[in-house]
């Protein structure tokens, strides 16, 4: 039997599993693998400028394709350590990722060798598994196992540490086939029947839909269920794309980061059927302010331990969101709740009016909600939007419009700043025919601006909209509201990112005031170029956010009510 190198074995496993693109940044400890990738030639490689960015790219690629995003995770030691942020992000986002991390040669391990750190321990608490491969013959099977684990049950990242000598070692040739992955079914029939009964007899029912519908490709099933039962649907935080924007039964994102109509629904509902969602902190603050204490809850999630964890679930089931929605379609009948429906429709009308008003604010510098309104109206229907964390992006999550399935990628529960630009590149690699728009703050772009060059060099054109308020706005809002306006570290000056894009070979557009952003976004998304649109927005128009963290405004300064425009 012929032999191949460990590097080639890795290449063959990736290819067999439909991993057609990988992300990374090379280091000496990975070169045998890179050589195998080069010779194999059928897996595209996107070289990032920071390992963390490569991780976010792989994460977004996974969220779009449903396959594990693979990071050729870099130089043993410093390169690998740089991926920590992206792995933690993927873990909290249930995003499947496999990091093939370089490690020092076996013979040099545990000697405080150059670049030696305890990588296995470093990733253990933030991944589904962090493990060292000890023998060349184990490389392919352990990679297959990593792919299986990353994409099973509650998805997440797996880190495989590979001593550099293993990539060069000879192993018997393999001809791998795709890894089998067990898929969860619907909730158990008894649970579905009980849920159907609860829903059918409800007076104020709500369907609370989460990321489970995205992973399970369940848009159709969710929409059909809402239409058949005429029950309003709310989305968990960061998943405002579970249903089509503007659908008559879709209320948008609920909770503290959502809109007041969706939040009122969850607060006042007598029955909430939670499908593919945890009711986690980001969506509820774990508080009865967002989910009523008397509400009867039926909950289904792929992760059994998430069910009933934050709010008691009368019906607690483990299963797939789409399949459970399909089963409910057959079992449930339309509840008799005319007044609830009428109130919901009226509320949605007034929300639309409110949003239209925001989008017409004429002040200069441009109000952030004017900017978001312009973006909403100009986004093409097939666009993918990536968001970041921050004052403006938190408002964006429920204010933009998402039409096609899988149109929104956000940092979700890790809430990190500096995610969206790299995520946009990963999304573009996964869906090259869809326009991809990263909407970010000025602080966020600064973290990873060099990846603009990556997008251009790899011909993965994206549009980056920088909403520039010259601040770490989220923090500035707190200092303004609760610390008497004593701003320390909150104000920043950023360079002209639009000009930086031009230095990299892309295009840059500066937007000064209302009325310009929509038209330039429209043009940019059809240009096929990487474009940075830098829009100056009003530094004085920050939204106060977590009022729960602070007891009272200090020094007599007056706190504005949450959601106040300025
Ligand atoms: C990696 C990381 N660092 C710091 C924070 C704290 N943080 C949350 S939002 C924010 C401000 C982001 O500023 P910017 O991107 O300009 O958006 P803005 O709030 O101004 O809209 C900061 C510093 C974080 N969440 N993640
Ligand atoms: Mg800012």
Coordinates of C-alpha atoms and ligand atoms in Angstrom, one line a residue:
X1 CA 0.0 0.0 0.0
X2 CA 1.3 3.4 -0.8
X3 CA 1.9 6.0 1.9
X4 CA 0.9 9.6 2.0
X5 CA 1.9 12.4 4.5
X6 CA -0.2 13.3 7.5
X7 CA -0.7 16.7 5.7
X8 CA -2.2 14.9 2.7
X9 CA -4.4 12.8 5.0
X10 CA -5.8 16.0 6.4
X11 CA -6.4 17.4 3.0
X12 CA -8.3 14.3 1.9
X13 CA -10.6 14.3 4.9
X14 CA -11.4 18.0 4.4
X15 CA -12.2 17.4 0.7
X16 CA -14.3 14.3 1.3
X17 CA -16.4 16.3 3.8
X18 CA -17.3 19.0 1.3
X19 CA -15.0 21.6 3.0
X20 CA -14.3 23.5 -0.2
X21 CA -12.8 26.6 1.5
X22 CA -10.6 27.0 4.6
X23 CA -9.3 30.0 6.4
X24 CA -5.9 30.6 8.1
X25 CA -2.6 32.2 8.5
X26 CA 0.4 30.1 8.0
X27 CA 3.3 29.3 10.4
X28 CA 6.4 27.1 10.2
X29 CA 4.6 24.4 12.1
X30 CA 1.9 24.0 9.5
X31 CA 4.0 24.1 6.3
X32 CA 3.7 20.4 5.5
X33 CA -0.1 20.7 5.6
X34 CA 0.0 23.8 3.5
X35 CA 2.1 22.0 0.9
X36 CA -0.5 19.2 0.8
X37 CA -3.3 21.7 0.4
X38 CA -1.3 23.3 -2.5
X39 CA -0.7 20.0 -4.2
X40 CA -4.3 18.9 -3.8
X41 CA -5.5 22.1 -5.2
X42 CA -9.3 21.6 -4.7
X43 CA -9.8 23.3 -1.4
X44 CA -9.7 27.1 -1.6
X45 CA -7.6 28.9 0.9
X46 CA -8.3 32.4 2.3
X47 CA -5.3 33.8 4.0
X48 CA -6.3 36.3 6.8
X49 CA -4.0 38.9 8.4
X50 CA -4.8 37.9 11.9
X51 CA -5.6 34.4 13.1
X52 CA -8.6 35.7 15.0
X53 CA -10.0 37.1 11.8
X54 CA -9.5 33.8 10.1
X55 CA -11.6 32.3 12.9
X56 CA -14.5 34.7 12.5
X57 CA -14.4 34.0 8.7
X58 CA -14.7 30.3 9.3
X59 CA -17.5 30.9 11.8
X60 CA -19.5 32.9 9.4
X61 CA -18.8 30.4 6.6
X62 CA -20.2 27.7 8.8
X63 CA -23.3 29.7 9.6
X64 CA -24.0 30.0 5.9
X65 CA -23.1 26.5 4.7
X66 CA -24.1 24.4 7.7
X67 CA -20.7 22.7 7.5
X68 CA -17.9 23.1 10.0
X69 CA -15.8 26.2 9.3
X70 CA -12.1 25.1 9.2
X71 CA -9.3 27.2 10.4
X72 CA -5.8 26.1 9.5
X73 CA -5.0 27.5 12.8
X74 CA -1.6 28.7 12.6
X75 CA 1.8 28.8 14.1
X76 CA 2.1 26.8 17.3
X77 CA 1.9 29.1 20.3
X78 CA 1.3 32.8 19.3
X79 CA -0.7 32.1 16.2
X80 CA -2.9 29.6 17.9
X81 CA -3.4 31.8 21.0
X82 CA -4.7 34.5 18.6
X83 CA -7.6 32.2 17.7
X84 CA -9.0 32.2 21.3
X85 CA -11.5 35.0 20.7
X86 CA -12.9 33.4 17.6
X87 CA -13.3 30.0 19.3
X88 CA -15.1 31.6 22.3
X89 CA -17.3 33.4 19.9
X90 CA -18.2 30.2 18.0
X91 CA -18.8 28.3 21.2
X92 CA -21.5 30.8 22.4
X93 CA -23.0 31.0 18.9
X94 CA -23.4 27.2 18.5
X95 CA -21.3 27.6 15.4
X96 CA -19.4 24.5 14.2
X97 CA -15.8 25.1 13.7
X98 CA -12.7 22.9 13.4
X99 CA -9.4 24.5 14.2
X100 CA -6.4 22.5 13.0
X101 CA -3.9 24.1 15.3
X102 CA -0.1 23.8 14.9
X103 CA 1.7 22.5 17.9
X104 CA 5.4 22.0 18.5
X105 CA 7.1 18.7 17.6
X106 CA 6.4 15.8 19.9
X107 CA 10.1 15.4 20.8
X108 CA 10.2 19.0 22.1
X109 CA 7.0 19.0 24.1
X110 CA 6.9 19.9 27.8
X111 CA 10.4 21.4 27.8
X112 CA 9.3 25.1 27.8
X113 CA 10.5 25.0 24.2
X114 CA 10.3 28.1 21.9
X115 CA 6.6 29.0 21.5
X116 CA 5.4 26.3 23.8
X117 CA 2.2 27.1 25.7
X118 CA -0.4 24.7 27.1
X119 CA -2.7 25.1 24.1
X120 CA -4.8 22.1 25.0
X121 CA -5.7 23.6 28.4
X122 CA -6.1 27.1 26.9
X123 CA -9.0 26.0 24.7
X124 CA -10.5 23.4 26.9
X125 CA -13.1 25.6 28.6
X126 CA -14.2 27.4 25.5
X127 CA -14.6 24.6 23.0
X128 CA -16.4 21.3 22.7
X129 CA -13.1 19.6 22.7
X130 CA -9.5 20.6 22.7
X131 CA -7.1 17.7 22.2
X132 CA -3.6 16.9 21.1
X133 CA -3.1 14.3 18.3
X134 CA -0.4 12.0 19.4
X135 CA 0.3 9.8 16.5
X136 CA 0.3 10.2 12.7
X137 CA -2.1 7.3 12.2
X138 CA -4.7 9.1 14.4
X139 CA -4.6 12.3 12.4
X140 CA -7.3 11.5 9.9
X141 CA -9.7 9.6 12.3
X142 CA -9.4 12.4 14.9
X143 CA -10.1 15.0 12.3
X144 CA -13.2 13.1 11.2
X145 CA -14.2 12.9 14.8
X146 CA -13.7 16.6 15.2
X147 CA -16.0 17.3 12.2
X148 CA -18.6 15.0 13.6
X149 CA -18.5 16.6 17.1
X150 CA -18.4 20.2 15.8
X151 CA -21.6 19.6 13.8
X152 CA -23.6 17.4 16.1
X153 CA -26.2 18.3 18.7
X154 CA -25.4 21.7 20.1
X155 CA -22.8 22.7 17.4
X156 CA -19.6 24.4 18.4
X157 CA -15.8 24.6 17.9
X158 CA -13.3 21.7 18.2
X159 CA -9.6 22.4 18.4
X160 CA -7.2 19.7 17.2
X161 CA -3.6 20.4 18.1
X162 CA -1.2 18.8 15.7
X163 CA 2.5 18.5 16.5
X164 CA 4.4 19.7 13.4
X165 CA 6.2 16.3 12.8
X166 CA 2.8 14.6 12.3
X167 CA 2.0 16.5 9.1
X168 CA 5.3 15.3 7.5
X169 CA 5.1 11.7 8.9
X170 CA 4.1 8.9 6.5
X171 CA 0.7 7.2 7.0
X172 CA -1.0 4.6 4.9
X173 CA -3.0 6.2 2.0
X174 CA -6.7 6.8 2.8
X175 CA -9.8 7.3 0.7
X176 CA -12.2 8.9 3.1
X177 CA -15.9 9.2 2.8
X178 CA -18.1 11.9 4.4
X179 CA -18.5 11.7 8.1
X180 CA -22.0 10.5 9.2
X181 CA -23.7 13.0 11.5
X182 CA -26.8 12.0 13.4
X183 CA -29.6 14.5 13.2
X184 CA -32.1 15.2 15.9
X185 CA -35.7 14.4 15.1
X186 CA -38.8 16.4 16.2
X187 CA -39.9 16.6 19.8
X188 CA -41.4 13.3 21.1
X189 CA -45.0 12.7 19.9
X190 CA -46.5 13.1 23.4
X191 CA -44.8 16.5 23.8
X192 CA -45.9 17.6 20.3
X193 CA -49.5 16.7 21.2
X194 CA -49.3 18.5 24.5
X195 CA -47.8 21.6 22.8
X196 CA -50.5 21.5 20.1
X197 CA -53.2 21.5 22.8
X198 CA -51.6 24.3 24.7
X199 CA -51.2 26.4 21.6
X200 CA -54.6 25.7 20.2
X201 CA -56.4 26.7 23.4
X202 CA -54.3 29.9 24.0
X203 CA -55.8 33.3 24.1
X204 CA -52.6 35.2 23.7
X205 CA -50.2 32.8 22.0
X206 CA -46.7 33.6 20.7
X207 CA -44.1 31.5 18.8
X208 CA -40.6 32.4 20.0
X209 CA -38.2 31.3 17.2
X210 CA -34.5 31.1 17.4
X211 CA -31.3 30.1 15.6
X212 CA -32.5 26.5 15.5
X213 CA -34.5 27.4 12.5
X214 CA -31.5 28.7 10.8
X215 CA -29.3 25.7 11.4
X216 CA -32.3 23.4 10.5
X217 CA -33.2 25.4 7.4
X218 CA -36.7 25.8 8.8
X219 CA -37.9 29.1 7.4
X220 CA -40.7 27.5 5.4
X221 CA -41.9 25.3 8.2
X222 CA -42.0 28.3 10.7
X223 CA -43.8 30.5 8.2
X224 CA -46.3 27.8 7.4
X225 CA -47.0 27.3 11.1
X226 CA -47.5 31.0 11.8
X227 CA -49.8 31.3 8.8
X228 CA -51.9 28.2 9.5
X229 CA -52.4 29.1 13.2
X230 CA -52.4 32.9 12.7
X231 CA -50.0 33.3 15.6
X232 CA -47.4 36.0 15.8
X233 CA -43.8 35.0 15.7
X234 CA -40.9 36.8 17.6
X235 CA -37.3 36.2 16.9
X236 CA -34.5 35.7 19.5
X237 CA -31.7 38.2 19.6
X238 CA -29.6 38.2 16.4
X239 CA -32.0 36.0 14.5
X240 CA -34.3 38.6 12.9
X241 CA -33.9 36.7 9.7
X242 CA -35.8 33.6 10.9
X243 CA -38.8 35.0 9.0
X244 CA -39.1 37.4 6.1
X245 CA -39.1 41.0 7.0
X246 CA -42.6 42.5 6.7
X247 CA -44.4 39.1 6.9
X248 CA -47.8 39.9 8.5
X249 CA -47.2 37.4 11.4
X250 CA -43.6 38.4 12.1
X251 CA -43.0 40.8 14.9
X252 CA -39.2 40.9 14.7
X253 CA -36.7 40.6 17.5
X254 CA -38.0 40.4 21.0
X255 CA -36.4 41.3 24.3
X256 CA -34.1 44.1 25.5
X257 CA -32.4 44.4 22.2
X258 CA -35.6 44.1 20.2
X259 CA -38.7 46.2 19.5
X260 CA -41.4 47.0 21.9
X261 CA -44.1 45.2 20.0
X262 CA -42.3 41.9 20.1
X263 CA -41.3 42.5 23.7
X264 CA -44.9 43.2 24.7
X265 CA -46.0 40.0 23.0
X266 CA -43.6 37.9 25.1
X267 CA -44.5 39.8 28.3
X268 CA -48.2 39.5 27.9
X269 CA -48.6 36.1 26.2
X270 CA -50.4 33.4 28.1
X271 CA -48.6 30.8 26.0
X272 CA -45.2 30.9 24.4
X273 CA -44.0 28.1 22.2
X274 CA -40.3 28.4 22.1
X275 CA -38.7 26.6 19.2
X276 CA -34.9 26.4 18.6
X277 CA -34.2 29.0 21.2
X278 CA -32.9 29.2 24.8
X279 CA -34.6 32.3 26.1
X280 CA -31.1 33.3 27.0
X281 CA -29.8 36.4 28.6
X282 CA -29.4 38.4 25.4
X283 CA -33.0 37.8 24.6
X284 CA -34.6 38.1 28.0
X285 CA -32.1 39.4 30.6
X286 CA -33.5 36.3 32.4
X287 CA -36.1 38.6 33.6
X288 CA -39.9 38.6 33.9
X289 CA -39.8 42.1 32.5
X290 CA -39.6 40.3 29.1
X291 CA -41.3 36.9 29.7
X292 CA -44.4 37.1 32.0
X293 CA -44.2 35.2 35.3
X294 CA -47.6 33.6 34.6
X295 CA -46.8 32.6 31.0
X296 CA -47.1 29.0 30.2
X297 CA -44.1 27.9 28.2
X298 CA -43.5 25.0 25.9
X299 CA -39.9 24.8 24.8
X300 CA -37.9 22.7 22.3
X301 CA -34.2 23.0 21.7
X302 CA -31.5 20.8 20.2
X303 CA -29.7 21.2 23.5
X304 CA -31.8 19.5 26.2
X305 CA -30.0 21.3 29.1
X306 CA -31.0 24.7 27.7
X307 CA -34.7 23.8 28.0
X308 CA -36.4 25.2 31.1
X309 CA -33.1 26.7 32.3
X310 CA -34.1 30.3 32.6
X311 CA -37.9 30.1 32.7
X312 CA -39.8 27.1 33.8
X313 CA -41.0 25.1 30.8
X314 CA -44.3 23.3 31.3
X315 CA -43.5 21.2 28.3
X316 CA -39.8 20.6 27.9
X317 CA -38.5 18.7 24.9
X318 CA -35.4 18.1 23.0
X319 CA -35.5 18.2 19.2
X320 CA -35.1 20.0 16.0
X321 CA -37.0 23.3 15.5
X322 CA -38.0 22.7 11.9
X323 CA -39.2 19.1 12.4
X324 CA -41.1 20.1 15.5
X325 CA -42.8 23.0 13.7
X326 CA -43.8 20.6 11.0
X327 CA -45.2 18.1 13.5
X328 CA -47.1 21.0 15.2
X329 CA -48.6 21.9 11.8
X330 CA -50.3 18.6 11.7
X331 CA -51.3 18.5 15.4
X332 CA -52.4 22.1 16.3
X333 CA -55.5 24.0 15.3
X334 CA -56.0 27.7 15.0
X335 CA -56.5 29.3 18.5
X336 CA -59.4 31.5 19.1
X337 CA -57.7 34.8 19.9
X338 CA -59.2 37.5 17.7
X339 CA -58.6 40.5 20.0
X340 CA -54.9 39.5 20.5
X341 CA -54.4 39.3 16.7
X342 CA -56.1 42.6 16.2
X343 CA -54.0 44.3 18.9
X344 CA -50.9 42.8 17.3
X345 CA -51.7 44.1 13.9
X346 CA -52.4 47.6 15.2
X347 CA -49.2 47.6 17.2
X348 CA -47.2 46.6 14.1
X349 CA -48.8 49.4 12.1
X350 CA -47.7 51.9 14.7
X351 CA -44.2 50.4 14.9
X352 CA -43.9 50.8 11.1
X353 CA -45.0 54.4 11.4
X354 CA -42.5 55.0 14.2
X355 CA -39.7 53.5 12.1
X356 CA -40.6 55.5 9.1
X357 CA -40.5 58.6 11.3
X358 CA -37.0 57.7 12.5
X359 CA -35.9 57.2 8.9
X360 CA -37.0 60.7 8.1
X361 CA -35.0 62.5 10.8
X362 CA -33.3 65.4 9.0
X363 CA -30.8 66.5 11.7
X364 CA -27.1 67.0 10.9
X365 CA -24.9 65.2 11.9
X366 CA -27.0 62.3 10.7
X367 CA -29.0 60.6 13.4
X368 CA -28.0 56.8 13.6
X369 CA -31.6 55.8 13.2
X370 CA -31.9 57.9 10.0
X371 CA -28.8 56.0 8.8
X372 CA -30.3 52.6 9.7
X373 CA -33.5 53.6 8.0
X374 CA -31.7 54.5 4.8
X375 CA -29.8 51.2 4.9
X376 CA -33.0 49.3 5.5
X377 CA -34.6 50.7 2.4
X378 CA -31.6 50.3 0.2
X379 CA -30.5 46.7 1.2
X380 CA -31.1 44.3 -1.7
X381 CA -33.5 41.4 -0.9
X382 CA -30.7 38.8 -1.3
X383 CA -28.2 40.7 0.9
X384 CA -26.4 39.1 3.8
X385 CA -25.8 41.5 6.6
X386 CA -23.2 41.1 9.3
X387 CA -23.4 43.2 12.4
X388 CA -21.0 43.9 15.2
X389 CA -21.5 44.9 18.9
X390 CA -22.0 48.4 20.0
X391 CA -24.6 51.1 20.5
X392 CA -25.5 51.5 16.8
X393 CA -25.4 47.8 15.9
X394 CA -27.7 46.9 18.8
X395 CA -30.2 49.2 17.3
X396 CA -29.5 47.8 13.8
X397 CA -30.4 44.3 14.8
X398 CA -34.1 44.9 14.6
X399 CA -34.1 47.9 12.3
X400 CA -32.7 46.5 9.1
X401 CA -34.6 44.3 6.7
X402 CA -33.8 40.7 6.1
X403 CA -35.7 38.9 3.3
X404 CA -34.1 35.7 2.3
X405 CA -33.2 32.9 4.7
X406 CA -29.7 33.2 6.3
X407 CA -29.4 36.9 5.8
X408 CA -28.1 38.0 9.2
X409 CA -24.9 37.1 11.0
X410 CA -24.3 38.7 14.4
X411 CA -21.9 38.2 17.3
X412 CA -24.8 36.7 19.4
X413 CA -24.0 35.9 23.0
X414 CA -20.3 36.5 23.1
X415 CA -21.0 40.1 22.2
X416 CA -17.6 40.9 21.0
X417 CA -16.5 44.1 19.1
X418 CA -14.6 43.5 16.0
X419 CA -16.5 40.6 14.4
X420 CA -18.5 41.8 11.5
X421 CA -15.8 42.6 8.9
X422 CA -14.2 39.2 9.0
X423 CA -17.5 37.5 9.3
X424 CA -18.6 39.3 6.1
X425 CA -15.6 37.8 4.2
X426 CA -16.5 34.3 5.4
X427 CA -20.1 34.8 4.4
X428 CA -19.0 36.0 1.0
X429 CA -16.8 33.0 0.5
X430 CA -19.8 30.8 1.3
X431 CA -22.3 32.7 -0.8
X432 CA -20.3 34.5 -3.6
X433 CA -23.5 35.4 -5.5
X434 CA -25.1 37.4 -2.7
X435 CA -24.1 40.9 -1.8
X436 CA -22.6 41.0 1.7
X437 CA -22.8 44.2 3.8
X438 CA -21.0 44.6 7.2
X439 CA -22.6 47.3 9.3
X440 CA -20.2 48.4 12.0
X441 CA -19.2 51.1 14.4
X442 CA -16.0 53.0 14.0
X443 CA -14.4 51.3 17.0
X444 CA -15.2 47.9 15.6
X445 CA -13.7 48.5 12.2
X446 CA -10.5 49.6 13.7
X447 CA -9.9 46.1 15.2
X448 CA -9.7 44.3 11.9
X449 CA -9.4 46.9 9.2
X450 CA -6.5 45.1 7.6
X451 CA -8.9 42.4 6.5
X452 CA -10.2 44.9 3.9
X453 CA -7.0 43.9 2.1
X454 CA -7.9 40.2 2.5
X455 CA -11.3 40.8 0.9
X456 CA -9.7 42.5 -2.0
X457 CA -6.7 40.1 -2.4
X458 CA -9.0 37.1 -2.4
X459 CA -11.6 38.6 -4.7
X460 CA -14.3 38.4 -2.0
X461 CA -16.0 41.8 -2.5
X462 CA -17.9 43.1 0.5
X463 CA -19.4 46.4 1.5
X464 CA -18.5 47.8 4.9
X465 CA -20.7 50.5 6.3
X466 CA -18.9 52.4 9.1
X467 CA -21.3 54.3 11.3
X468 CA -18.8 56.7 12.7
X469 CA -19.8 58.5 16.0
X470 CA -16.2 59.0 17.1
X471 CA -16.7 56.9 20.1
X472 CA -16.9 53.6 21.8
X473 CA -20.5 54.6 21.8
X474 CA -22.0 51.9 24.0
X475 CA -19.5 52.8 26.8
X476 CA -19.9 56.5 26.2
X477 CA -23.6 56.2 26.7
X478 CA -23.1 54.7 30.2
X479 CA -20.6 57.4 31.2
X480 CA -23.0 60.0 30.0
X481 CA -26.0 58.6 31.7
X482 CA -24.6 57.2 34.9
X483 CA -21.3 58.8 35.6
X484 CA -22.1 62.5 35.2
X485 CA -20.6 62.7 31.7
X486 CA -17.1 62.0 32.9
X487 CA -15.8 60.5 29.7
X488 CA -12.7 58.5 30.1
X489 CA -11.5 56.4 27.2
X490 CA -14.9 56.6 25.4
X491 CA -14.1 59.1 22.8
X492 CA -11.9 58.0 19.8
X493 CA -10.7 59.4 16.6
X494 CA -10.6 57.1 13.6
X495 CA -8.8 57.5 10.4
X496 CA -10.6 57.8 7.1
X497 CA -11.4 54.1 6.6
X498 CA -12.8 55.0 3.2
X499 CA -9.4 56.2 2.1
X500 CA -7.7 53.2 3.6
X501 CA -9.9 51.0 1.4
X502 CA -8.6 52.9 -1.6
X503 CA -5.0 52.4 -0.4
X504 CA -5.8 48.6 -0.5
X505 CA -7.2 48.8 -4.0
X506 CA -10.9 49.1 -3.1
X507 CA -13.2 52.0 -3.2
X508 CA -14.1 54.4 -0.5
X509 CA -17.1 56.7 0.0
X510 CA -17.5 59.3 2.6
X511 CA -21.1 60.2 3.6
X512 CA -21.8 63.4 5.4
X513 CA -25.5 63.7 6.0
X514 CA -29.0 62.3 5.5
X515 CA -30.1 61.3 2.0
X516 CA -26.7 60.1 0.8
X517 CA -26.3 56.7 2.5
X518 CA -29.2 54.8 0.8
X519 CA -28.2 55.6 -2.7
X520 CA -24.5 54.8 -2.2
X521 CA -25.3 51.5 -0.5
X522 CA -27.6 50.6 -3.4
X523 CA -24.8 51.3 -5.9
X524 CA -22.1 49.7 -3.8
X525 CA -24.0 46.3 -3.4
X526 CA -24.2 45.9 -7.2
X527 CA -20.6 47.1 -7.9
X528 CA -18.8 43.8 -7.3
X529 CA -16.1 45.8 -5.5
X530 CA -15.0 46.0 -1.9
X531 CA -16.2 49.3 -0.8
X532 CA -16.0 51.1 2.5
X533 CA -18.8 53.6 3.1
X534 CA -17.9 55.8 6.1
X535 CA -20.9 57.7 7.4
X536 CA -20.6 60.4 10.0
X537 CA -23.4 60.0 12.5
X538 CA -24.3 62.1 15.5
X539 CA -22.0 61.5 18.5
X540 CA -24.7 63.0 20.7
X541 CA -27.4 60.5 19.7
X542 CA -26.6 57.5 21.7
X543 CA -29.2 55.1 23.0
X544 CA -28.9 54.2 26.7
X545 CA -28.8 50.5 27.0
X546 CA -28.5 48.3 30.1
X547 CA -30.5 50.3 32.7
X548 CA -30.6 47.2 34.8
X549 CA -26.9 47.5 35.6
X550 CA -27.0 50.9 37.1
X551 CA -29.2 51.9 40.0
X552 CA -29.6 55.6 39.4
X553 CA -28.0 58.4 37.5
X554 CA -25.3 60.1 39.5
X555 CA -24.5 63.8 40.1
X556 CA -28.0 64.8 39.4
X557 CA -27.8 64.0 35.7
X558 CA -31.0 62.9 34.3
X559 CA -31.3 59.4 32.7
X560 CA -33.3 59.3 29.5
X561 CA -35.8 56.5 29.2
X562 CA -34.4 53.5 27.3
X563 CA -35.0 53.8 23.6
X564 CA -35.0 57.6 23.7
X565 CA -33.8 59.1 20.4
X566 CA -31.3 61.5 21.8
Ligands
LIG1 C1 -13.7 42.7 22.3 C2 -14.5 43.7 23.1 N1 -14.0 44.8 23.6 C3 -14.7 45.7 24.3 C4 -16.1 45.5 24.4 C5 -17.0 46.5 25.2 N2 -17.7 47.2 24.2 C6 -19.0 46.9 23.8 S1 -19.7 47.9 22.7 C7 -18.3 48.8 22.6 C8 -18.2 50.0 21.7 C9 -18.1 49.8 20.3 O1 -17.8 50.9 19.6 P1 -18.2 51.1 18.1 O2 -17.8 49.9 17.3 O3 -17.7 52.4 17.6 O4 -19.8 51.2 18.1 P2 -20.7 52.2 18.8 O5 -21.0 51.7 20.2 O6 -20.0 53.5 18.8 O7 -22.0 52.3 17.9 C10 -17.3 48.4 23.5 C11 -16.0 48.9 23.7 C12 -16.6 44.3 23.8 N3 -17.9 44.0 23.9 N4 -15.8 43.5 23.1
LIG2 MG1 -18.5 54.3 17.6

